[in-house]
CSV table of C-alpha atoms in Angstrom, one decimal:
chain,number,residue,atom,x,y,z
A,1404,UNK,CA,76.2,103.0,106.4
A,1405,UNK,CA,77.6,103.6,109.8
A,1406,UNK,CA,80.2,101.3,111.1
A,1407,UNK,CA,79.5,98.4,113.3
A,1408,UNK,CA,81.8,97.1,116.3
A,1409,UNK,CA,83.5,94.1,114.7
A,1410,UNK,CA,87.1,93.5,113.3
A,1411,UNK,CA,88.4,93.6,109.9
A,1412,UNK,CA,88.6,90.3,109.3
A,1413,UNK,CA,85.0,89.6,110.1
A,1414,UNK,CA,83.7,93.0,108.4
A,1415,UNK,CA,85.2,92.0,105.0
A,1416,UNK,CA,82.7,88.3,106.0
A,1417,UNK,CA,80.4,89.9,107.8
A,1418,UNK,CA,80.1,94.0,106.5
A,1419,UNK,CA,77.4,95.6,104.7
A,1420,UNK,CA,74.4,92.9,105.0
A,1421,UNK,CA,72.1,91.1,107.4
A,1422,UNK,CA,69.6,89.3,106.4
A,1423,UNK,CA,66.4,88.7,108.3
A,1424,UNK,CA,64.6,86.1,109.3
A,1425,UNK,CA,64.2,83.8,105.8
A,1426,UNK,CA,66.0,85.7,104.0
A,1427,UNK,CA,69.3,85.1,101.8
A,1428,UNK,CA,72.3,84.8,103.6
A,1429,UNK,CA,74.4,85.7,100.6
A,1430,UNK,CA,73.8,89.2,99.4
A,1431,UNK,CA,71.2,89.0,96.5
A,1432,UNK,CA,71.9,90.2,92.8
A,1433,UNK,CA,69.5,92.3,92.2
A,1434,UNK,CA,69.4,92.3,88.2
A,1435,UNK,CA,66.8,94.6,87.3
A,1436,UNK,CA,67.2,97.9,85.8
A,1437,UNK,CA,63.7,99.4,87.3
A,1438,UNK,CA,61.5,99.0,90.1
A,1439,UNK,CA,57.9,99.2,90.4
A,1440,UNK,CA,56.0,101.4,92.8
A,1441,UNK,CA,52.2,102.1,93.4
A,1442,UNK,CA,52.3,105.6,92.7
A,1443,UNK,CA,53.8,108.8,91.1
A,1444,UNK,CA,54.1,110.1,94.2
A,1445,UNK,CA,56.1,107.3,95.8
A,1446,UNK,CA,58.7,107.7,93.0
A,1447,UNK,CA,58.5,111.2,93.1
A,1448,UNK,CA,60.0,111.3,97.2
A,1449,UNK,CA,63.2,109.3,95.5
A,1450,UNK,CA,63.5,112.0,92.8
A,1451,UNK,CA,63.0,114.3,95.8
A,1452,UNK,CA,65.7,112.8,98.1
A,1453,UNK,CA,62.8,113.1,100.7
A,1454,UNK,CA,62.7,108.9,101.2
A,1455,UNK,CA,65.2,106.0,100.6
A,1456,UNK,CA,65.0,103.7,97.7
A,1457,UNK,CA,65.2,102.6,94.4
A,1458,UNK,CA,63.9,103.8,90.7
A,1459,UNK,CA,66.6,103.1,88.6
A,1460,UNK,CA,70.4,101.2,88.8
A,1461,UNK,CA,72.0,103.8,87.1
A,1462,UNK,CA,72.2,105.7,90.4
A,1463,UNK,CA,71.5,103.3,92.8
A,1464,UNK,CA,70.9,99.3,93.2
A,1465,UNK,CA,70.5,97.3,96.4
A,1466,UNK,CA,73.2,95.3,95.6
A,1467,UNK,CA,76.0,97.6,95.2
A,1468,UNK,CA,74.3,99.6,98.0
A,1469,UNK,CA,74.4,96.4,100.4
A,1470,UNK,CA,78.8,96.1,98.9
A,1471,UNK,CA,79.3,100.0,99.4
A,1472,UNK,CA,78.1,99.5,102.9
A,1473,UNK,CA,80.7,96.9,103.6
A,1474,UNK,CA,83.6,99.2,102.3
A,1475,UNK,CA,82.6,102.4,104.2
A,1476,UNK,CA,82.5,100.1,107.1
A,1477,UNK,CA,86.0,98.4,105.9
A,1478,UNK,CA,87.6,102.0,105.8
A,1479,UNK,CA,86.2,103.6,108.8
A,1480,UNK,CA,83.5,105.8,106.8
A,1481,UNK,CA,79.9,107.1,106.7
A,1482,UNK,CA,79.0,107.1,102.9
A,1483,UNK,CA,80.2,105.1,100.3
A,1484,UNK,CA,79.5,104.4,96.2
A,1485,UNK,CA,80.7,101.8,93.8
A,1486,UNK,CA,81.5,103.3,90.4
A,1487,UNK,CA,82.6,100.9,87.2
A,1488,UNK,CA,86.2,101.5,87.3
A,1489,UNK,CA,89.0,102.9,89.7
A,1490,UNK,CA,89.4,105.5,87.0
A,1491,UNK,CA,86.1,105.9,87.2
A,1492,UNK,CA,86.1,106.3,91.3
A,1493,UNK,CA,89.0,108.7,91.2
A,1494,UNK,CA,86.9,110.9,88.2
A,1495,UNK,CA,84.3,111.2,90.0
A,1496,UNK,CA,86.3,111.9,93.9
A,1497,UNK,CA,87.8,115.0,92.4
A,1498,UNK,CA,84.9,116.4,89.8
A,1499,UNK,CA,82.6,116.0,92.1
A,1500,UNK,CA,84.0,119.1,94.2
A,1501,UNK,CA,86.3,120.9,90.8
A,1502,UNK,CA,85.0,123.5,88.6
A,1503,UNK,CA,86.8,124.9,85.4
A,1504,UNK,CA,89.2,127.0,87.0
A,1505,UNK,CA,89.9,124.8,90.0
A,1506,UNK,CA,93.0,123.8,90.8
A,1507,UNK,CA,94.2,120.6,92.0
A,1508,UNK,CA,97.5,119.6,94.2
A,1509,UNK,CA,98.9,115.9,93.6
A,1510,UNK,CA,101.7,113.9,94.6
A,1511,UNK,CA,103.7,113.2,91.2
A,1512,UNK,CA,103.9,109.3,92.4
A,1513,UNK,CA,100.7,108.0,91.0
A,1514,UNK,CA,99.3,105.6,88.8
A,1515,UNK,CA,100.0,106.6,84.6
A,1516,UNK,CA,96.6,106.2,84.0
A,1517,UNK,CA,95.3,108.5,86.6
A,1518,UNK,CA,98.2,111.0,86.2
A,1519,UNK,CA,96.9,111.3,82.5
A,1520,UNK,CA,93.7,112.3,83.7
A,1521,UNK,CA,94.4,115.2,85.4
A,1522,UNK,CA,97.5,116.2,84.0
A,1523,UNK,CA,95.3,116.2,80.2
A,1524,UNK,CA,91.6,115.3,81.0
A,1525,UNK,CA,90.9,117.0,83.3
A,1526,UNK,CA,92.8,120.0,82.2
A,1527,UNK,CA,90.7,120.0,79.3
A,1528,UNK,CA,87.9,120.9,81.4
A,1529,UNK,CA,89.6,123.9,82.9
A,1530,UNK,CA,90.8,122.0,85.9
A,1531,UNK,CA,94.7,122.2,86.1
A,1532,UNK,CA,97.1,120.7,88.7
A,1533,UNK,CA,100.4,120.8,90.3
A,1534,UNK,CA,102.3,117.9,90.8
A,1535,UNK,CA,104.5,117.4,94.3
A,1536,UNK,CA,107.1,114.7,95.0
A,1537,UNK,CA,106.0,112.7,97.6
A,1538,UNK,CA,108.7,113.7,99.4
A,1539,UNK,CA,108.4,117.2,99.2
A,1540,UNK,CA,109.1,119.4,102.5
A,1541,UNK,CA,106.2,120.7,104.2
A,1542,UNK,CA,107.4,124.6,102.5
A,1543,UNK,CA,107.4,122.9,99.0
A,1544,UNK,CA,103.9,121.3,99.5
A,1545,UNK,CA,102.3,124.7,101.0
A,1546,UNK,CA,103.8,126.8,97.9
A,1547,UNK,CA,101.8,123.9,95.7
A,1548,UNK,CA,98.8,125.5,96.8
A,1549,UNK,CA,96.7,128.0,94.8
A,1550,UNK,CA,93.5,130.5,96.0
A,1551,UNK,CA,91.5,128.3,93.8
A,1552,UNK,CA,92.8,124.5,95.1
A,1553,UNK,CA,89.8,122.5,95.6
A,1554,UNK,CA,91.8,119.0,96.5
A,1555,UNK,CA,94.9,117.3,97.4
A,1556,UNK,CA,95.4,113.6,95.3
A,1557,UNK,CA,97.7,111.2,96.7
A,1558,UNK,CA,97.8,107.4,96.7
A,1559,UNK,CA,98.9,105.4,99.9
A,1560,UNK,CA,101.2,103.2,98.1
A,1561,UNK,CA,102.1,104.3,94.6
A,1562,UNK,CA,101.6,102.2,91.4
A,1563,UNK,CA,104.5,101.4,90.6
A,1564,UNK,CA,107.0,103.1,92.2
A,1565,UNK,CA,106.0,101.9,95.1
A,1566,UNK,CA,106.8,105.1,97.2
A,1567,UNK,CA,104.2,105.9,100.8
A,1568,UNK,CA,102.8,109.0,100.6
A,1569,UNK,CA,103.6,110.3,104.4
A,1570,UNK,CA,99.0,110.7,105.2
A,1571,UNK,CA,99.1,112.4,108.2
A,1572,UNK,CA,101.8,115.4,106.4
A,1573,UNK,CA,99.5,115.4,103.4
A,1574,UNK,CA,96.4,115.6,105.1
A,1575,UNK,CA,97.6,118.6,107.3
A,1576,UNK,CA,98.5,120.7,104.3
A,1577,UNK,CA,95.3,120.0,102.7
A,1578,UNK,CA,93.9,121.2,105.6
A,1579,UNK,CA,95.7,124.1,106.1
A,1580,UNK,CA,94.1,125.2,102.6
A,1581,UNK,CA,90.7,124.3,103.9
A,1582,UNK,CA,90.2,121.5,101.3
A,1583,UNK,CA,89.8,117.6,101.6
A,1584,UNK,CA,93.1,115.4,101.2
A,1585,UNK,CA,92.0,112.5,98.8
A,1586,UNK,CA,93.8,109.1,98.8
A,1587,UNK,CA,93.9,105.7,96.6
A,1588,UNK,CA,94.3,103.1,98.8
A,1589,UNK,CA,94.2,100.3,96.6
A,1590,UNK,CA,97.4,98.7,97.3
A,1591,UNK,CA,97.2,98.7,100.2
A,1592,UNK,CA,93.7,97.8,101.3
A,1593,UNK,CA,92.1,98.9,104.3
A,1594,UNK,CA,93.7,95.7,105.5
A,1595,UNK,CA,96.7,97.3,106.2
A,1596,UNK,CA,96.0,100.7,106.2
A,1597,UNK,CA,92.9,103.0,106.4
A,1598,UNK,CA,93.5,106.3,105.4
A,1599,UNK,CA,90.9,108.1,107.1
A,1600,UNK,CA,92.1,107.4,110.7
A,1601,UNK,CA,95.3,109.2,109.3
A,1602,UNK,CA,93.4,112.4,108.6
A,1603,UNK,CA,92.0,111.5,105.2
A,1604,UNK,CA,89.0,112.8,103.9
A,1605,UNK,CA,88.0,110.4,101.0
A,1606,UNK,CA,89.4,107.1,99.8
A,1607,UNK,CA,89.0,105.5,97.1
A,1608,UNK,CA,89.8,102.3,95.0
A,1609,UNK,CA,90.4,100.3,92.2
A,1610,UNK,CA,88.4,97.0,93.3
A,1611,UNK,CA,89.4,95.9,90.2
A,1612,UNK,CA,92.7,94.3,92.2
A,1613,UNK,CA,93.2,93.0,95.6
A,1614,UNK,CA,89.3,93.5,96.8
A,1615,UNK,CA,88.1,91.2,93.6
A,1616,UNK,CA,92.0,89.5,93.9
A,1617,UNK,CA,90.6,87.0,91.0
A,1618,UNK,CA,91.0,88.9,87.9
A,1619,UNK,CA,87.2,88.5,86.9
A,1620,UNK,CA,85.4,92.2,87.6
A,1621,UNK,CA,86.6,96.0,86.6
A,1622,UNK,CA,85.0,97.9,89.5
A,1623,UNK,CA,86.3,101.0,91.9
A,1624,UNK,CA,84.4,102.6,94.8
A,1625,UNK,CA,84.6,105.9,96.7
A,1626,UNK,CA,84.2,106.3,100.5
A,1627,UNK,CA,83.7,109.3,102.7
A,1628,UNK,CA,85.3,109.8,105.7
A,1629,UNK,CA,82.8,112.0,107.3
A,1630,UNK,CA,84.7,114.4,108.9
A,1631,UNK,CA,85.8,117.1,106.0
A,1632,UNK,CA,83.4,120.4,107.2
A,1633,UNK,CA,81.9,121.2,103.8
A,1634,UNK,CA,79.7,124.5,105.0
A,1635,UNK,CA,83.0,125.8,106.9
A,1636,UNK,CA,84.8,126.4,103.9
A,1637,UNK,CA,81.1,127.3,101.6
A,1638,UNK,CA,82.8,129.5,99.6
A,1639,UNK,CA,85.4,127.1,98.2
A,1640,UNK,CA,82.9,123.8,97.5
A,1641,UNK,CA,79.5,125.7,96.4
A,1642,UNK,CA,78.5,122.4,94.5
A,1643,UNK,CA,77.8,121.2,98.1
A,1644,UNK,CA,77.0,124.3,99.7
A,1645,UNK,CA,74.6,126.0,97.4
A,1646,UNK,CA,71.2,125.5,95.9
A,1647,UNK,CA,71.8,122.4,93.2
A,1648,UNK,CA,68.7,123.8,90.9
A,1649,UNK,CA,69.4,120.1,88.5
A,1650,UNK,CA,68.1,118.6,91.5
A,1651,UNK,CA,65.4,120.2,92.8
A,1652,UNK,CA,67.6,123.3,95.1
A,1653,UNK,CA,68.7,121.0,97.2
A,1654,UNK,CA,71.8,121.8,98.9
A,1655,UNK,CA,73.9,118.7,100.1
A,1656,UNK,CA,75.9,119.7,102.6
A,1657,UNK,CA,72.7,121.3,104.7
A,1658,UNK,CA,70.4,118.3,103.7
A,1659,UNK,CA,72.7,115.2,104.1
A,1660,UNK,CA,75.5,116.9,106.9
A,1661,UNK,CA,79.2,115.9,106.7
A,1662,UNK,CA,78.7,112.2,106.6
A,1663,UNK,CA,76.4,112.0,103.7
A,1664,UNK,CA,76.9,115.3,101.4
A,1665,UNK,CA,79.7,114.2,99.5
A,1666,UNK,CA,78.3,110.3,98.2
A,1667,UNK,CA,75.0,111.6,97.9
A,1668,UNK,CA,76.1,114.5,95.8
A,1669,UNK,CA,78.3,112.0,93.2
A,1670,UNK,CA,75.4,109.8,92.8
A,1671,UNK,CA,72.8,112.0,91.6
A,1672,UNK,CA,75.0,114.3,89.8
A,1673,UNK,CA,78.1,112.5,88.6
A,1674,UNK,CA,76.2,109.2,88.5
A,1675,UNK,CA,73.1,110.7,86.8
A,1676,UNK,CA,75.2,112.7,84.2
A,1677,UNK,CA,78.0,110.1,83.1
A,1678,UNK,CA,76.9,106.8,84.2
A,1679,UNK,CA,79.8,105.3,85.2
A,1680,UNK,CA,77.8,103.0,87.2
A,1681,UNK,CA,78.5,99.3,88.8
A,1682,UNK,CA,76.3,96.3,87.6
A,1683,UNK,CA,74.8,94.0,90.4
A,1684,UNK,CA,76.8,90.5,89.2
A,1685,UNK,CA,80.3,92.9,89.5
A,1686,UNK,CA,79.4,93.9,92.5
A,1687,UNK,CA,78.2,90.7,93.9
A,1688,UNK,CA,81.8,89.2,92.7
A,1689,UNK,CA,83.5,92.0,94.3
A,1690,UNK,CA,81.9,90.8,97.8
A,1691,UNK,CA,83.4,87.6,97.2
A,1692,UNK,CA,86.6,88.6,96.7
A,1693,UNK,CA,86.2,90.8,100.2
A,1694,UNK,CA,85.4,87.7,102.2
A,1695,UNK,CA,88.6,86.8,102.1
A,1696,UNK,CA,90.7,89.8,101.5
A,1697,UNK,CA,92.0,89.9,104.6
A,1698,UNK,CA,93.6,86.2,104.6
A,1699,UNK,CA,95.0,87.1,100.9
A,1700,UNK,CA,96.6,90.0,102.0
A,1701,UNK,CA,99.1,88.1,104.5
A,1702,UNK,CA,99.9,85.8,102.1
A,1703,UNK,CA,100.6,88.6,99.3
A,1704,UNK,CA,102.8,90.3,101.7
A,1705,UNK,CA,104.6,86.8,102.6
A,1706,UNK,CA,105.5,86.6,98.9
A,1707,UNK,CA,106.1,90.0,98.2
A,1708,UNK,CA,108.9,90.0,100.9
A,1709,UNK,CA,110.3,86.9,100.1
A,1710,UNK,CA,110.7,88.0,96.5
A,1711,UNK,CA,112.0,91.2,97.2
A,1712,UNK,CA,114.4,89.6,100.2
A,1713,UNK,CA,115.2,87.4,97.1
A,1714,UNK,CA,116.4,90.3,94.7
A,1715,UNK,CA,117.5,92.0,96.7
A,1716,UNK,CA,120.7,89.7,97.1
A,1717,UNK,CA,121.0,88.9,93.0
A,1718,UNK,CA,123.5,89.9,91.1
A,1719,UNK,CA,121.4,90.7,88.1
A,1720,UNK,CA,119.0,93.0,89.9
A,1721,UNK,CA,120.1,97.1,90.1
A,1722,UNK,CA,118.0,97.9,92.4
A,1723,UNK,CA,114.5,97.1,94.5
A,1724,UNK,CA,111.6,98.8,95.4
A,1725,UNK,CA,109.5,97.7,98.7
A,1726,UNK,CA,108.9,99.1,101.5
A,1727,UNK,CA,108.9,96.2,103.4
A,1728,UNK,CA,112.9,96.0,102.9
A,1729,UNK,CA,114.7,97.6,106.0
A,1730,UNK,CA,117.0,99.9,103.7
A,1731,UNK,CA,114.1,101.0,101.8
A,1732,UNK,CA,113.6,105.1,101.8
A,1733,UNK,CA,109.9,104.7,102.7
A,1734,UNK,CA,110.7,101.7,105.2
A,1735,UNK,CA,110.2,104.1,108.3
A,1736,UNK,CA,106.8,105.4,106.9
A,1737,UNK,CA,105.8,102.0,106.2
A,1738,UNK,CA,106.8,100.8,110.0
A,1739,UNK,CA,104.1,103.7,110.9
A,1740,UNK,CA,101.2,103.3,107.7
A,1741,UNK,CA,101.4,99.9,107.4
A,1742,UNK,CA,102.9,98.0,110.1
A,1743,UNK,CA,101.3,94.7,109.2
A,1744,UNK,CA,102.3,94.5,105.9
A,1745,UNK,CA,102.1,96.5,102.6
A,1746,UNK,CA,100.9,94.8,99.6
A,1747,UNK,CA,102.6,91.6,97.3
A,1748,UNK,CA,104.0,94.6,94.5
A,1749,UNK,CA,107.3,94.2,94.1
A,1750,UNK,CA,109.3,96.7,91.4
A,1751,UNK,CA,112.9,96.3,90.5
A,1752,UNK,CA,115.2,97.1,87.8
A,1753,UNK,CA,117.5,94.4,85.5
A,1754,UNK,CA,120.9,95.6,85.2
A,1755,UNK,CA,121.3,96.3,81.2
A,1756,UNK,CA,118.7,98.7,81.1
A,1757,UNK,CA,115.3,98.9,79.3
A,1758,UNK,CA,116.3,95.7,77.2
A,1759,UNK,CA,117.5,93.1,79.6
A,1760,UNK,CA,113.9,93.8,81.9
A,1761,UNK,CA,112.1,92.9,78.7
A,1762,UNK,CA,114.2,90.2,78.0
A,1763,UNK,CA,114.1,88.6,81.7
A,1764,UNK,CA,110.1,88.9,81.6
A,1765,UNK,CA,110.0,86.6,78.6
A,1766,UNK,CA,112.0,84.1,80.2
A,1767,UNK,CA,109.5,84.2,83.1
A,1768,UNK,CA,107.3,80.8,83.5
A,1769,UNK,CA,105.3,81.2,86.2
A,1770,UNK,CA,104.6,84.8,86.4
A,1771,UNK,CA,103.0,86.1,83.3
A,1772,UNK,CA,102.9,89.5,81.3
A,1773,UNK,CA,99.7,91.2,82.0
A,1774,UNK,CA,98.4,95.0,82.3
A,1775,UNK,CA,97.2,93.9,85.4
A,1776,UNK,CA,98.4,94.0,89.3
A,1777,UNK,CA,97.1,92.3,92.5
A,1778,UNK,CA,95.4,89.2,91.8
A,1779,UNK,CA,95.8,85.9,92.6
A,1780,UNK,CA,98.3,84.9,90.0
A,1781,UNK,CA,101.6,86.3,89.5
A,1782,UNK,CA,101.9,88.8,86.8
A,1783,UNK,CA,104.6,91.3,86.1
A,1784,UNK,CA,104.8,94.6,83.6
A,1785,UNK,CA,107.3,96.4,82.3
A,1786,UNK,CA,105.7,100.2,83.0
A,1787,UNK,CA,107.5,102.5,80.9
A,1788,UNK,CA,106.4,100.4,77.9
A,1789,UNK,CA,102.7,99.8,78.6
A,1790,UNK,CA,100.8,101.9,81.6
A,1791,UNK,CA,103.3,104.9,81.6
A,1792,UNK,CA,104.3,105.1,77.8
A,1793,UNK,CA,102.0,108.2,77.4
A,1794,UNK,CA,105.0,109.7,79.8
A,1795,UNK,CA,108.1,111.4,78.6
A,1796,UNK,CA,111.5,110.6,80.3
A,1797,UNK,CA,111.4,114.0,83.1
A,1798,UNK,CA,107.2,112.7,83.8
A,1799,UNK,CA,108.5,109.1,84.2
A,1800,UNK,CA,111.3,110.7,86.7
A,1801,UNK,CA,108.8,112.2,88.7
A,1802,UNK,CA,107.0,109.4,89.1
A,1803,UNK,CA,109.3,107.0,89.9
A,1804,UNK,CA,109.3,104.9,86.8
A,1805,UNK,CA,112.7,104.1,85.6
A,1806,UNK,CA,112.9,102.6,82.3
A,1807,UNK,CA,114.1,99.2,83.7
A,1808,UNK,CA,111.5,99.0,86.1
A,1809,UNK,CA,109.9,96.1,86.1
A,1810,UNK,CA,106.7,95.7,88.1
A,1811,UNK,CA,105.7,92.0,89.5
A,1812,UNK,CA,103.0,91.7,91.1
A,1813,UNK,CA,103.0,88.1,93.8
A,1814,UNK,CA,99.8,86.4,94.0
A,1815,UNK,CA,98.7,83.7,95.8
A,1816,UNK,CA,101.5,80.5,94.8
A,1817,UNK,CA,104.0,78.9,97.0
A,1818,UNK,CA,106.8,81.8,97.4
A,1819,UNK,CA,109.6,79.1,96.8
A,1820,UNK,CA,107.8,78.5,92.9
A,1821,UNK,CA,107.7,82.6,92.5
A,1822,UNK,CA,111.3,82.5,93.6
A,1823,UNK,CA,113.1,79.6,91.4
A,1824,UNK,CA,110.5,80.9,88.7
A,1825,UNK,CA,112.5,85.0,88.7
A,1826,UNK,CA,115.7,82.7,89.2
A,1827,UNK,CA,115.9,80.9,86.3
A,1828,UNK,CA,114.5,83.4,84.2
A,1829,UNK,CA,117.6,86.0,85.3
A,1830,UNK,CA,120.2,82.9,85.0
A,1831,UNK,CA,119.2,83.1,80.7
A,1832,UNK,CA,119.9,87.1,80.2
């Protein structure tokens, strides 16, 4: 899966498949749960990990394989995996190097969903965490850190509060620990940022938004950098750098090196023990959302800034969150991270409170009210009510989510339709 000399935009076209001479030009679905060999022995090199190939989809399937190979190359990696959710990416990025009794260190800004799952999941299987603002000082993020850390959790542009996590800062004090920094970049697509040339050890994503953009396919996907130094630090990650006697005493990081250890260690573990796996037809609608990711995103970003240029001059409106707005506290980072652009999101707050943003959403025409985010219709939330209502008021502080806030997320429409569509809905509360 190594990267091949071409630009962005004609890697998300391009990435992760070449046919040969007759063959399809358009990656092939390949629906089939099983594939046939000639002998016992074949098969048993794949159960091995001696050769390269394919028994069974719950692992592995050419089609996901050939749409993994265009995201590694998308985000600067060596090894990627598809998995069937962005929960189900970001599971799997931290469990597959934390025990019971690890220790995890995460910015507090993150997605509700994915803050319940290791504030409670995962803390149900022994793995507890400590939550940093993404602002902490570099003394407040070292003291974060335990004997027994295994990871640092961050995500590039939080959901929704819209804060940038500063990489390059994170990344160091992961390192300083010896463990991997990991970062969700789904906002932000590698597009406009790629984590791993910031010092990022593994990305991952819901492709559920902007890569499908469409709202059709659930999907997320994990990529490794390449670069994290798994046998340096042995007696922190033994999953990778000891014996695995479930498959055969194979250890990863010895067999598969720094660019393959990590993905190949997820998929026949993680994969092969909780099949959260990625059909073919989702992952051959993902690719065609990819083709033209990187033309969507500049047009995302064009409406996100007009809308938040918009607000940001309305009576009605207490406050906005985008980086993309010069007065913005995460402007600067933004300038460096994501110079091009960070993503359509937009989240504000309605003056009167938790009442008044419910009020203004009904109102709304154009955009409508969906658990969803970064697509190619307009859609907004009102957080503390749906994805964060599993917070209390202090969690909701910490990550960012007032209870006004409401979240809109700008698709693809004329920006001057978004705009007169937020306008008249705020001239009726």
């Amino acid at each position: 899966m190594a990267n091949q000399p071409m630009s962005l935009g004609t890697a998300c076209v391009q990435g992760g498949y070449t046919p040969a001479n007759g063959e399809p030009r358009q990656i092939p679905i390949i629906q089939s749960t099983t594939f046939k060999y000639d002998s016992s022995d074949d098969m048993g090199k794949l159960f091995d990990l001696e050769a390269s190939g394919y028994f069974y989809s719950r692992l592995q399937n050419p089609t996901c394989d050939h749409v993994a190979a265009k995201l590694a190359q998308l985000e600067g990696g060596t090894a990627a995996m598809l998995t069937s959710s962005g929960q189900a990416a970001n599971f799997f990025a931290l469990f597959n190097i934390c025990n019971a009794g690890d220790h995890i260190v995460s910015s507090s800004s993150i997605y509700g969903g994915t803050f319940n799952l290791i504030a409670v999941t995962m803390a149900k299987m022994g793995i507890t965490a400590t939550f940093v603002s993404p602002d902490a000082t570099d003394e407040e993020l070292d003291a974060a850190f335990q004997p027994n850390t295994k990871a640092v959790f961050g995500e590039t542009i939080a959901n929704p509060a819209l804060t940038v996590l500063d990489i390059e800062r994170f990344a160091a004090a992961a390192h300083r620990h010896g463990v991997p920094l990991i970062v969700d970049n789904t906002f932000a697509t590698p597009i406009n940022c790629r984590p791993i040339e910031w010092g990022a050890d593994i990305v991952t994503h819901s492709t559920t938004k902007y890569m499908d953009g469409h709202g059709g396919t659930v999907g997320g996907a994990i990529i490794d950098g390449g670069k994290f130094d798994w046998m340096a630090h042995a007696d922190k990650f033994p999953g990778l750098t000891t014996p695995d006697e479930s498959y055969h005493g194979i250890t990863y990081a010895e067999r598969f090196g720094k660019e393959g250890a990590f993905i190949t260690k997820a998929t026949a573990q993680l994969m092969r023990d909780f099949g959260c796996t990625q059909s073919p037809i989702n992952a051959y609608m993902i690719n065609l959302g990819l083709e033209s990711l990187h033309v969507r995103m500049a047009r995302h970003c064009e409406n996100g800034q007009a809308v938040a240029e918009f607000l940001a001059s309305h009576p009605k409106i207490a406050y906005v969150d985008y980086c993309g707005l010069p007065g913005n506290a995460y402007h600067a980072l933004a300038q460096k991270y994501l110079p091009n652009g960070s993503c359509g999101v937009v989240s504000f707050g309605v003056k009167g409170g938790r009442d008044a943003a419910k009020a203004f959403m009904g109102y709304l025409k154009t955009a409508a009210i969906e658990t969803h985010v970064a697509d190619a219709r307009t859609c907004c939330l009102h957080p503390a009510s749906s994805t964060h209502r599993q917070m209390n008021d202090e969690q909701l502080a910490a990550a960012g989510v007032k209870p006004d806030l409401v979240r809109m997320s700008c698709g693809l429409e004329d920006k001057a339709d978004l705009i007169a569509d937020i306008a008249q809905a705020l001239d009726k509360i």
